[in-house]
Amino acid sequence: MRKPLLVAALMLHTILFVKAQEISSPDKNLTLKFELQENGVPTYQLNYKQKQVIKTSKLGLETKDVPSFLDGFSISKTEQSTFDESWDPVWGEEKTIRNHYNELLVTLTQKAVQDRYIRIRFRLFNDGLGFRYEFPSQKNLNYFIIKEEHTQFALTGDHKAFWLPGDFDTQEYETVTSNLSEIRGKMKAAVTPNVSQTTFSPTGVQTPLMLKSKDGLYINIHEAALVDYSCMSLNLDDKNFVLESFLTPDAIGDKGYMQAPTQSPWRTVIVSDKAADILASKLILNLNEPTKYKDVSWIKPIKYVGVWWEMITGKSTWAYTDLENVQLGITDYSKTKPNGKHAANTQHVKEYIDFAAKNGFDAVLVEGWNQGWEDWFGKTKDYVFDFVTPYPDFDVKELHRYAASKGVKIIMHHETSGSVRNYERHLDTAYKFMVENGYNAVKSGYVGQIIPRGEHHYGQWLVNHYLYTITKAADYKIMVNAHEAVRPTGLCRTYPNLIGNEAARGTEYEAFGGNNPDHTTILPFTRLMGGPMDYTPGIFQTQVSAYNPENKSFVHTTLAHQLALYVTMYSPLQMAADLPETYNKHMDAFQFIKDVAVDWDETHILEAEPGDYITIARKAKNKEEWYIGSITDENPRVANITFEYLPKGKTYEATIYADGKDASYDKNPQSYAIRKVKVTSKTVLKQQVAPGGGMAISVK
Ligand code: NOJ
Ligand code: CA
């Protein structure tokens, strides 16, 4: 009676042996199973500590011109290996990063397509999974066009999601926190207006997507090393809770032009039962290539101020004159009437340089220095800026001389007006101009619809453009901070002159109606997973009307919360975004911004829950100094600050910048209290944090 069962079991085992492969993470907490379905459809599953994270999910790509890579596969080879290596980033949250994973490489052959084969490479780390499609060079595979990638992430239930509407052109949305099943109902309200936006589905969302399951798993889905490929969004099947890749199309609807040998970006699933582990994960950086640059000595983290917030608030303007003058055909700006509100004038920029020099800042960003601003916003004009011609009141040479004499750099600004062709036409000249005039960093921007029309900010062509500007900049030893560009995917490891990106709703929105009080408790779990953000914190004058009476917006945090952001929003590029006149009134609190580091030896996530609170401690690079930031959402709380990372047996002085007793983001945002206490590695500090509040601590 037992025999047939045994035979059946053996047979099953053999079939599984051929068709299924399993690996586990180095610490054995995660297991990945690859399996071919009946009709040769590749699938994978992911488990964490015996719990399912990703149920059986299909893999594959649909092509336009050659047979698709979807089914009819057989496994022709599987290879397993282990990798364990540590590397030191040029700048970062840690001095040294460990890259430790077990790998499964599956070669899949389509017999019916002249034995054409692809590979799927899985890397299983202690903190999650990365996998990608590889298309080796071979006789029967050369060019192909992607119609759609069909990578699934089948979730186990109706998780809580921190999501942005899927969009090919912008990420400047508020995060919605809801169950997956509620996305469809909440989509319409979530799609707030933007100068360029293209949504694609009532259940489409962006990555990094942060999820929390009912049984307490934190799951983050994103991509790593997005190169020569379209950016991925996710489309949700909200009956079955299956997410599927949805690539950004080009102007004619194609999603990728490929030529073997090539590969897709990595698809990443970071998972833990502790939220703090998500923030500590280095998986996305580890999946990127080591730096391509031989000399990185010219790449340096930057703390800066800028001629910027005054324009964002409407106090002053980028434009030198009014549009009417330009419409009258006056092209010589020295003959037009100035509007009297142009901020980027030589005298005013010198004031910022003085302020930067006096307070130890590296640089001053100056926007609105070059001709063209009157005549582009919201229009689709091919040639607006040439990136080298200043307005008549901005003296490039004199400012170069003045800044250099004070030991301060000016940060260049290239607003491309979305006209990517025009920018590429001018790029070499623009970078040369920078070098000649002492600039070593540029903030670039892509406001508005992309030109050529029909292309999207996150399509393959644009993805290639952004990387081109970064590598080209490296030829000139220039660092890049790109706004409105595609969301980062860890490429700063390979190209560390990419020191900043926006690609989310930054502080500027506090002057455009406001960000939710929980905004910055979510961003580190979403947008920042791929790389640093130029969030531009440090607004002390939280009432925007103080600068522009017509603007009734206010900042949805307390002043102390703004200080904490220098620690909780990791970036090697940090701005003190408010106006010098305001900082001069709060020099005691400003001291924290002056002191705080922008490069780190160690990072310790002390407390974290997406949407609620984050507390992080970091050790400054090569210094015996620690900085701690703690923020909360609209709900007050008591933060628990521990100091066990301090060297044992030593006493340090901690300066605590806390919310005042009566502080709150909406009623009393500017109330703060500063005190000094002694701390050791054994100290545990309990500190009240106000609604929308925060706290910053420096330890020396
Ligand atoms: C949008 C950027 O995010 C902002 O910082 C910049 O000032 C404007 N574009 C103008 O280029
Ligand atoms: Ca909350």
XYZ file of C-alpha atoms and ligand atoms in Angstrom:
712
model
C 0.000 0.000 0.000
C 2.798 2.403 0.852
C 4.948 1.823 -2.219
C 3.085 3.845 -4.868
C 2.975 6.781 -2.484
C 6.722 6.605 -2.013
C 7.300 6.407 -5.753
C 4.970 9.324 -6.278
C 6.824 11.281 -3.636
C 10.143 10.461 -5.240
C 8.863 11.445 -8.661
C 7.529 14.687 -7.289
C 10.866 15.311 -5.685
C 12.631 14.767 -8.993
C 10.287 17.102 -10.797
C 10.744 19.693 -8.091
C 14.458 19.174 -8.177
C 14.546 20.041 -11.810
C 11.959 22.757 -11.711
C 12.542 24.395 -8.310
C 15.535 25.929 -6.679
C 15.828 27.375 -3.210
C 18.366 29.555 -1.459
C 18.395 31.248 1.918
C 19.914 34.472 3.176
C 23.249 34.280 5.039
C 21.387 34.486 8.397
C 18.774 31.947 7.127
C 15.854 34.286 7.897
C 14.883 34.689 4.270
C 14.281 31.958 1.739
C 13.792 32.391 -1.961
C 12.264 29.710 -4.110
C 12.447 29.780 -7.877
C 10.113 27.485 -9.752
C 8.918 26.897 -13.283
C 5.176 26.466 -13.710
C 3.635 23.828 -16.011
C 3.931 25.836 -19.204
C 7.455 26.963 -18.434
C 6.506 30.228 -16.745
C 9.186 31.372 -14.284
C 7.996 32.171 -10.754
C 9.508 33.024 -7.394
C 8.410 33.129 -3.770
C 9.932 34.817 -0.745
C 9.611 33.868 2.925
C 10.852 35.632 6.044
C 11.113 33.690 9.327
C 8.579 31.109 8.052
C 6.128 33.820 7.023
C 5.243 34.361 3.399
C 6.284 37.756 2.081
C 5.805 37.225 -1.647
C 3.524 34.389 -2.757
C 4.153 32.557 -6.030
C 4.728 35.433 -8.472
C 5.334 35.341 -12.191
C 8.404 36.706 -13.923
C 8.842 37.701 -17.542
C 8.800 40.335 -20.237
C 6.510 40.957 -23.148
C 8.230 42.146 -26.279
C 7.006 43.903 -29.380
C 9.149 42.646 -32.215
C 10.491 39.243 -31.183
C 8.767 36.388 -29.271
C 8.168 37.353 -25.630
C 10.162 36.169 -22.633
C 7.094 34.930 -20.789
C 6.743 31.150 -21.059
C 8.010 27.978 -22.702
C 11.143 28.082 -20.603
C 13.100 25.136 -19.265
C 15.900 25.382 -16.761
C 19.160 24.665 -18.495
C 21.491 25.575 -15.678
C 21.455 26.789 -12.088
C 24.453 28.173 -10.221
C 24.708 29.110 -6.557
C 27.342 31.241 -4.924
C 28.085 33.363 -1.886
C 29.557 36.822 -1.741
C 30.857 38.698 1.296
C 32.794 41.902 0.992
C 32.970 45.277 2.718
C 33.386 48.570 0.925
C 33.776 52.212 1.908
C 31.459 54.711 0.224
C 32.903 58.066 -0.870
C 30.269 59.625 1.410
C 27.441 58.062 3.319
C 25.644 57.028 6.460
C 28.299 54.469 7.372
C 32.042 54.410 6.971
C 31.987 50.798 5.815
C 29.174 48.794 4.233
C 28.982 45.019 4.194
C 27.759 43.424 0.980
C 26.859 39.866 1.916
C 24.484 37.663 -0.045
C 23.772 34.239 -1.423
C 23.130 34.139 -5.127
C 21.103 31.920 -7.418
C 21.626 32.312 -11.144
C 19.108 30.477 -13.292
C 19.589 30.032 -17.018
C 16.274 29.595 -18.816
C 16.017 28.321 -22.359
C 13.088 28.693 -24.757
C 13.381 25.616 -26.974
C 10.643 26.886 -29.274
C 12.518 30.145 -29.894
C 15.627 28.599 -31.422
C 17.029 27.766 -27.970
C 17.079 31.422 -27.019
C 18.061 31.844 -23.367
C 17.945 34.452 -20.613
C 19.180 34.447 -17.038
C 17.516 35.526 -13.834
C 19.919 36.434 -11.079
C 18.647 36.399 -7.489
C 20.648 37.845 -4.608
C 19.371 37.116 -1.143
C 20.732 39.363 1.609
C 19.842 39.339 5.294
C 17.705 42.397 4.640
C 15.983 41.336 1.460
C 15.989 40.201 -2.123
C 17.248 41.641 -5.375
C 16.752 40.038 -8.769
C 17.137 41.016 -12.367
C 16.750 39.718 -15.898
C 19.899 39.251 -17.944
C 19.986 38.904 -21.725
C 23.322 37.389 -22.735
C 24.821 37.877 -26.142
C 23.827 34.959 -28.412
C 23.113 34.086 -31.993
C 19.348 34.347 -31.745
C 19.006 37.434 -29.587
C 20.161 40.885 -30.524
C 17.766 43.863 -30.586
C 14.357 43.793 -28.931
C 11.701 46.259 -27.852
C 9.937 45.900 -24.510
C 6.176 46.162 -24.595
C 5.860 45.542 -20.871
C 7.718 43.905 -18.046
C 5.478 41.500 -16.136
C 7.246 41.060 -12.834
C 4.787 40.263 -10.083
C 4.919 40.829 -6.353
C 2.021 38.748 -5.003
C 1.341 39.958 -1.474
C -0.251 37.888 1.248
C -3.087 40.263 2.087
C -4.528 43.728 2.278
C -1.416 45.404 3.673
C -1.187 48.959 4.862
C 0.558 50.930 2.126
C 2.353 54.265 2.024
C 1.762 55.165 -1.602
C 1.981 57.862 -4.238
C -0.144 57.809 -7.391
C 1.757 56.085 -10.173
C 2.899 58.823 -12.553
C 5.380 59.035 -15.428
C 6.306 62.646 -14.716
C 6.137 63.570 -11.074
C 6.500 62.307 -7.536
C 5.515 65.588 -5.955
C 2.457 64.105 -4.272
C 1.504 63.696 -0.639
C 1.888 60.105 0.475
C -1.446 58.402 1.115
C -1.538 55.897 3.946
C -4.257 53.309 3.391
C -4.883 49.641 2.931
C -4.170 48.334 -0.559
C -7.886 47.746 -1.078
C -8.540 51.447 -0.541
C -6.158 52.736 -3.218
C -8.757 52.760 -5.991
C -11.197 54.780 -3.909
C -8.566 57.268 -2.805
C -6.752 57.709 -6.120
C -8.700 60.653 -7.488
C -8.099 62.821 -4.446
C -4.451 61.753 -4.307
C -3.717 63.100 -7.787
C -3.206 66.754 -6.908
C -2.307 69.168 -9.731
C 1.260 69.464 -11.028
C 2.777 71.288 -14.015
C 3.566 67.955 -15.579
C 1.840 64.738 -14.624
C 0.746 61.538 -16.327
C -1.026 58.946 -14.229
C -1.732 55.549 -15.747
C -4.087 53.475 -13.626
C -6.635 53.811 -10.792
C -4.486 51.372 -8.823
C -1.051 52.439 -10.094
C 1.513 53.415 -7.476
C 5.159 54.430 -7.423
C 8.172 52.865 -5.869
C 9.736 52.798 -3.347
C 6.464 51.406 -2.020
C 6.390 50.885 1.732
C 4.043 48.209 3.087
C 3.153 46.837 6.490
C 1.369 43.512 6.797
C -1.218 42.712 9.449
C 1.244 40.277 11.001
C 3.867 42.955 11.451
C 6.154 42.613 8.458
C 7.636 45.742 6.914
C 8.115 45.308 3.179
C 9.692 47.775 0.794
C 9.579 47.351 -2.996
C 11.814 49.378 -5.288
C 14.518 48.988 -7.916
C 18.293 49.339 -7.962
C 20.702 50.483 -10.662
C 18.201 51.965 -13.091
C 20.396 52.350 -16.182
C 19.306 52.381 -19.845
C 15.807 51.182 -18.943
C 12.460 52.766 -18.074
C 11.582 53.540 -14.499
C 9.203 50.994 -12.954
C 5.890 51.780 -11.307
C 3.550 49.144 -9.900
C 0.007 48.344 -10.900
C -2.139 46.667 -8.262
C -4.642 43.895 -8.853
C -6.705 44.888 -5.826
C -8.777 41.700 -5.741
C -5.761 39.465 -5.289
C -3.237 41.990 -3.900
C -0.789 41.303 -6.682
C 1.470 44.174 -7.728
C 2.901 44.070 -11.216
C 5.636 46.118 -12.860
C 4.458 48.905 -15.138
C 7.216 50.617 -17.107
C 7.244 54.221 -18.277
C 6.513 54.416 -22.013
C 8.138 56.702 -24.550
C 6.322 59.062 -26.908
C 5.100 56.186 -29.116
C 4.240 53.846 -26.263
C 7.308 51.613 -26.313
C 8.875 50.798 -22.983
C 12.452 49.935 -23.724
C 14.917 49.540 -26.569
C 17.329 46.767 -25.746
C 20.316 45.103 -27.302
C 21.959 41.992 -25.912
C 24.094 41.690 -23.891
C 22.065 43.729 -21.471
C 20.030 43.455 -18.292
C 17.124 44.988 -16.409
C 17.601 46.996 -13.225
C 17.343 44.990 -10.007
C 13.892 44.548 -8.533
C 14.178 44.835 -4.756
C 12.129 43.559 -1.832
C 13.481 44.666 1.536
C 11.815 42.975 4.481
C 11.984 42.837 8.253
C 9.797 42.593 11.328
C 11.401 45.830 12.554
C 10.797 49.140 10.803
C 14.250 50.338 11.836
C 15.850 47.600 9.711
C 14.239 49.046 6.583
C 15.939 52.391 7.236
C 19.247 50.695 7.988
C 19.211 48.563 4.831
C 22.042 49.072 2.366
C 20.675 46.496 -0.094
C 20.006 49.003 -2.870
C 23.517 50.464 -2.682
C 24.967 46.963 -2.574
C 23.186 46.053 -5.799
C 24.849 48.942 -7.576
C 28.338 48.723 -9.064
C 31.386 50.116 -7.247
C 32.373 53.610 -8.291
C 33.522 54.007 -11.873
C 35.731 56.978 -11.001
C 39.439 56.573 -10.289
C 39.810 59.937 -8.587
C 37.042 60.866 -6.173
C 39.021 63.436 -4.182
C 36.994 66.268 -5.716
C 33.671 64.898 -4.438
C 32.782 66.494 -1.105
C 29.578 66.730 0.935
C 28.200 70.276 1.035
C 26.275 72.382 3.527
C 24.801 75.393 1.795
C 22.523 78.392 1.924
C 20.838 79.871 -1.102
C 19.093 82.634 -2.930
C 16.065 80.421 -3.181
C 13.427 80.399 -0.405
C 12.725 84.066 -0.998
C 11.620 83.217 -4.547
C 9.727 80.099 -3.504
C 7.716 82.138 -0.986
C 7.059 84.871 -3.544
C 9.049 87.548 -1.706
C 11.278 87.990 -4.747
C 11.581 86.628 -8.274
C 13.861 84.539 -10.473
C 13.004 86.858 -13.372
C 14.761 90.180 -13.843
C 11.973 91.901 -15.687
C 8.315 91.332 -16.555
C 7.057 89.180 -19.381
C 5.576 92.206 -21.174
C 9.073 93.491 -21.956
C 10.088 90.244 -23.528
C 6.831 90.100 -25.487
C 7.629 93.543 -26.853
C 10.638 91.882 -28.405
C 13.226 93.493 -26.156
C 15.987 90.911 -26.082
C 18.677 93.094 -24.554
C 17.936 92.842 -20.858
C 19.995 95.906 -20.042
C 17.385 97.884 -21.992
C 14.377 96.367 -20.179
C 12.896 97.758 -17.004
C 13.840 95.602 -13.973
C 10.878 94.411 -11.913
C 12.627 95.493 -8.724
C 12.277 92.050 -7.117
C 15.137 90.172 -8.773
C 16.990 88.384 -5.970
C 20.081 87.131 -7.836
C 21.800 90.502 -8.028
C 25.464 90.944 -7.230
C 24.972 92.938 -4.031
C 22.378 90.572 -2.587
C 24.356 87.466 -3.491
C 27.334 88.984 -1.665
C 25.177 89.227 1.459
C 24.512 85.488 1.230
C 28.218 84.834 0.651
C 29.038 86.888 3.753
C 26.466 84.961 5.762
C 27.805 81.624 4.495
C 31.412 82.577 5.269
C 30.571 83.863 8.725
C 28.684 80.706 9.663
C 30.956 78.100 8.137
C 28.849 77.042 5.147
C 30.557 75.589 2.090
C 28.406 77.136 -0.582
C 25.649 79.479 -1.767
C 23.099 78.343 -4.348
C 21.983 81.137 -6.652
C 18.875 80.645 -8.768
C 17.540 83.136 -11.280
C 21.000 84.372 -12.279
C 20.607 83.716 -15.995
C 18.435 85.139 -18.716
C 15.130 83.575 -19.714
C 13.011 83.229 -16.582
C 10.284 85.633 -17.702
C 9.272 83.438 -20.550
C 9.013 79.742 -19.951
C 6.902 78.577 -17.010
C 4.059 76.332 -18.068
C 4.873 76.742 -21.764
C 6.438 74.193 -24.011
C 9.236 76.196 -25.513
C 12.240 74.483 -27.010
C 14.939 77.071 -26.389
C 14.628 79.169 -23.269
C 17.976 79.094 -21.457
C 21.565 78.995 -22.713
C 22.999 78.376 -19.207
C 25.819 80.893 -19.637
C 24.282 84.347 -20.034
C 23.685 86.241 -16.789
C 21.154 88.976 -16.192
C 22.741 92.464 -16.300
C 22.723 92.776 -12.498
C 24.584 89.503 -11.881
C 28.341 89.931 -12.241
C 29.758 86.435 -12.724
C 33.435 87.394 -12.521
C 33.089 89.684 -9.540
C 31.046 87.115 -7.619
C 33.571 84.424 -8.421
C 36.329 86.639 -7.056
C 34.318 87.634 -3.987
C 33.197 84.116 -3.094
C 36.719 82.734 -3.537
C 38.133 85.437 -1.292
C 35.721 84.279 1.434
C 36.349 80.568 0.910
C 32.815 79.952 -0.317
C 31.636 78.230 -3.513
C 28.638 79.332 -5.542
C 26.357 76.510 -6.633
C 25.311 76.775 -10.270
C 21.657 76.461 -11.224
C 20.520 74.940 -14.521
C 16.774 75.023 -14.930
C 16.363 73.074 -18.173
C 12.705 74.116 -18.535
C 12.125 70.439 -19.366
C 13.773 71.019 -22.730
C 16.219 68.184 -22.603
C 17.395 68.551 -26.182
C 18.230 72.174 -25.535
C 20.114 71.285 -22.365
C 22.156 68.608 -24.121
C 22.992 71.085 -26.880
C 24.443 73.458 -24.296
C 25.804 71.034 -21.743
C 29.488 71.094 -22.614
C 29.582 74.863 -22.884
C 27.630 75.199 -19.658
C 29.986 72.925 -17.721
C 33.026 74.702 -19.200
C 31.557 78.014 -18.096
C 31.214 76.587 -14.590
C 34.829 75.486 -14.424
C 36.048 78.848 -15.728
C 34.043 80.663 -13.087
C 34.816 78.515 -10.076
C 31.638 76.450 -9.751
C 32.022 72.777 -8.757
C 28.374 71.822 -8.177
C 25.168 72.270 -10.126
C 21.535 72.037 -9.176
C 19.681 71.036 -12.323
C 15.921 70.972 -12.785
C 13.335 69.598 -15.179
C 10.189 71.598 -14.492
C 7.283 71.146 -16.909
C 6.519 68.804 -19.769
C 9.512 67.155 -21.320
C 10.605 68.383 -24.733
C 10.597 66.533 -27.141
C 6.864 66.375 -26.448
C 5.453 63.038 -25.452
C 8.547 61.881 -23.613
C 8.223 61.395 -19.873
C 10.504 62.301 -16.975
C 10.865 58.618 -16.062
C 11.257 57.011 -19.502
C 14.368 55.240 -20.772
C 15.487 58.209 -22.879
C 15.377 60.557 -19.894
C 16.956 57.973 -17.591
C 19.855 57.903 -20.052
C 19.957 61.684 -20.179
C 20.243 62.080 -16.394
C 23.131 59.631 -16.267
C 24.784 61.340 -19.228
C 24.743 64.672 -17.384
C 26.273 63.014 -14.317
C 29.122 61.281 -16.141
C 29.723 64.338 -18.309
C 29.841 66.470 -15.159
C 32.443 64.089 -13.749
C 34.694 64.923 -16.707
C 34.653 68.468 -15.369
C 34.823 67.426 -11.683
C 31.321 68.763 -11.107
C 28.824 67.442 -8.562
C 25.151 67.176 -9.544
C 21.916 67.678 -7.612
C 19.065 67.018 -10.038
C 15.502 68.079 -9.290
C 12.432 66.579 -11.001
C 14.698 63.825 -12.355
C 13.896 60.141 -11.969
C 13.819 58.749 -8.434
C 17.210 57.496 -7.312
C 18.057 53.801 -7.313
C 21.422 53.753 -5.556
C 23.441 54.976 -8.543
C 25.318 57.363 -6.244
C 27.513 54.384 -5.310
C 28.755 54.106 -8.881
C 28.622 57.827 -9.632
C 29.232 59.553 -6.287
C 29.164 63.025 -7.864
C 25.389 62.517 -7.880
C 25.159 64.118 -4.456
C 21.483 64.939 -4.443
C 18.107 64.523 -6.054
C 14.661 65.832 -5.381
C 12.145 63.369 -6.906
C 9.581 63.920 -4.180
C 7.596 66.649 -2.496
C 10.254 68.837 -0.921
C 10.135 71.691 1.550
C 9.064 74.037 -1.272
C 5.538 72.632 -0.925
C 5.333 74.127 2.557
C 5.081 77.420 0.649
C 2.646 75.954 -1.888
C -0.049 74.953 0.599
C 1.899 72.675 2.937
C 3.119 69.154 3.539
C 1.323 66.853 5.971
C 2.898 66.752 9.447
C 3.740 63.062 8.930
C 5.453 63.708 5.561
C 9.033 63.426 6.791
C 8.247 60.382 8.933
C 7.405 58.568 5.670
C 9.986 59.842 3.161
C 12.940 57.924 4.669
C 10.891 54.714 4.134
C 9.974 55.617 0.566
C 11.864 58.165 -1.493
C 15.111 58.033 0.504
C 15.475 54.260 0.091
C 17.053 54.922 -3.318
C 19.360 57.737 -2.300
C 19.664 61.105 -0.631
C 17.139 63.872 -1.102
C 17.772 67.597 -1.337
C 14.799 68.215 0.955
C 16.011 71.750 1.859
C 15.062 71.842 5.543
C 15.765 74.527 8.126
C 12.745 76.815 7.837
C 12.543 78.780 11.100
C 9.989 81.370 9.944
C 7.154 78.912 9.590
C 4.620 81.589 8.542
C 5.276 82.175 4.865
C 3.232 85.399 5.038
C 6.115 86.957 6.985
C 7.945 87.092 3.641
C 5.011 87.475 1.308
C 1.759 88.710 2.882
C -0.217 87.191 0.020
C 1.041 83.674 0.725
C -0.956 82.114 3.567
C 0.899 78.790 3.597
C 2.659 77.650 6.712
C 5.244 75.020 7.511
C 3.629 71.944 9.081
C 6.349 71.307 11.652
C 7.835 73.002 14.677
C 11.188 74.737 14.487
C 12.841 71.943 16.480
C 11.466 69.429 13.953
C 13.234 71.398 11.198
C 16.529 70.923 13.077
C 15.965 67.192 13.485
C 15.587 66.795 9.716
C 19.341 67.335 9.255
C 19.765 63.951 10.890
C 16.609 62.053 9.943
C 16.724 63.016 6.215
C 20.131 61.693 5.253
C 21.912 63.705 2.567
C 25.529 64.648 1.814
C 24.055 67.906 0.540
C 22.126 69.861 3.143
C 20.642 73.288 2.758
C 19.825 75.803 5.442
C 16.895 76.983 3.396
C 15.579 79.959 5.346
C 16.678 83.582 4.963
C 19.775 84.939 6.746
C 17.649 87.684 8.344
C 15.625 84.968 10.096
C 18.605 82.891 11.195
C 20.173 86.047 12.616
C 17.186 86.279 14.986
C 17.591 82.672 16.203
C 21.348 82.225 16.413
C 21.025 79.891 19.417
C 18.937 77.354 17.463
C 20.886 78.001 14.253
C 23.970 76.741 16.081
C 22.744 73.178 15.514
C 22.655 73.655 11.731
C 26.122 75.187 11.858
C 27.445 72.228 13.843
C 25.674 69.256 12.271
C 27.774 66.999 10.046
C 26.909 66.026 6.469
C 29.026 62.871 6.337
C 28.995 59.995 8.802
C 30.945 57.090 10.265
C 27.967 55.364 11.853
C 24.194 55.469 11.869
C 21.898 54.046 14.556
C 18.162 53.927 13.988
C 16.876 54.259 17.544
C 13.129 54.352 16.923
C 11.058 54.201 13.760
C 7.521 53.689 12.537
C 6.541 54.915 9.066
C 3.998 57.707 9.258
C 4.495 58.165 12.988
C 8.035 58.861 14.210
C 11.748 58.428 13.542
C 14.733 58.844 15.855
C 18.240 58.486 14.452
C 21.724 58.966 15.950
C 24.770 59.393 13.741
C 28.480 59.736 14.413
C 30.185 62.488 12.400
C 32.871 61.338 9.982
C 36.318 61.249 11.601
C 35.085 63.181 14.640
C 34.099 62.357 18.192
C 30.747 64.048 17.676
C 27.259 62.600 17.465
C 24.066 64.161 16.206
C 20.608 62.906 17.000
C 17.329 63.819 15.363
C 13.840 62.803 16.406
C 10.586 63.722 14.668
C 6.955 62.905 15.129
C 3.797 63.331 13.047
C 0.779 65.355 14.216
C 0.678 63.358 17.444
C 2.836 64.329 20.441
C 4.963 61.589 21.949
C 7.799 60.855 24.292
C 11.006 60.040 22.439
C 13.361 57.523 24.009
C 16.915 58.468 23.265
C 19.619 55.978 24.135
C 23.373 56.570 23.889
C 24.861 53.060 23.926
C 26.865 53.865 20.783
C 29.016 56.353 22.748
C 32.413 55.043 23.875
C 32.051 53.391 27.305
C 33.172 55.224 30.410
C 33.369 58.681 28.863
C 31.196 61.671 29.647
C 30.081 64.034 26.909
C 28.155 67.267 26.782
C 24.857 67.052 24.948
C 23.045 70.158 23.737
C 19.342 69.422 23.407
C 17.232 71.523 21.048
C 13.699 70.551 22.037
C 10.179 71.774 21.392
C 9.041 74.341 23.919
C 6.441 73.137 26.463
C 3.612 74.756 24.543
C 4.931 74.058 21.040
C 2.865 72.612 18.224
C 3.180 72.785 14.441
C -0.087 74.629 13.949
C -0.391 76.859 17.006
C 3.089 77.558 18.324
C 5.739 76.273 15.924
C 8.571 78.589 16.886
C 8.622 77.650 20.565
C 11.836 75.820 21.446
C 14.048 75.299 24.443
C 17.790 74.600 24.474
C 19.559 72.953 27.377
C 22.829 71.197 28.056
C 23.192 67.893 29.925
C 25.983 65.398 30.548
C 25.556 62.007 28.896
C 27.356 58.666 28.905
C 26.751 55.443 27.039
C 24.326 54.473 29.815
C 22.113 57.567 29.651
C 18.493 57.125 28.641
C 16.734 60.364 27.855
C 12.986 60.702 27.712
C 11.924 63.814 25.870
C 8.475 65.152 25.104
C 7.973 65.907 21.404
C 5.179 68.282 20.374
C 2.521 67.690 17.678
C 4.435 68.014 14.390
C 7.486 68.459 16.566
C 10.968 67.173 16.941
C 14.235 67.393 18.730
C 17.861 67.669 17.768
C 20.851 66.848 19.958
C 24.521 67.462 19.422
C 26.969 65.451 21.541
C 30.575 66.509 21.896
C 11.746 73.248 -8.905
C 12.818 72.977 -7.921
O 12.480 71.926 -7.074
C 13.056 74.239 -7.141
O 13.962 74.005 -6.110
C 13.523 75.285 -8.088
O 13.716 76.484 -7.384
C 12.514 75.511 -9.183
N 12.184 74.262 -9.792
C 13.002 76.470 -10.246
O 13.920 75.822 -11.068
Ca 0.688 58.986 11.586
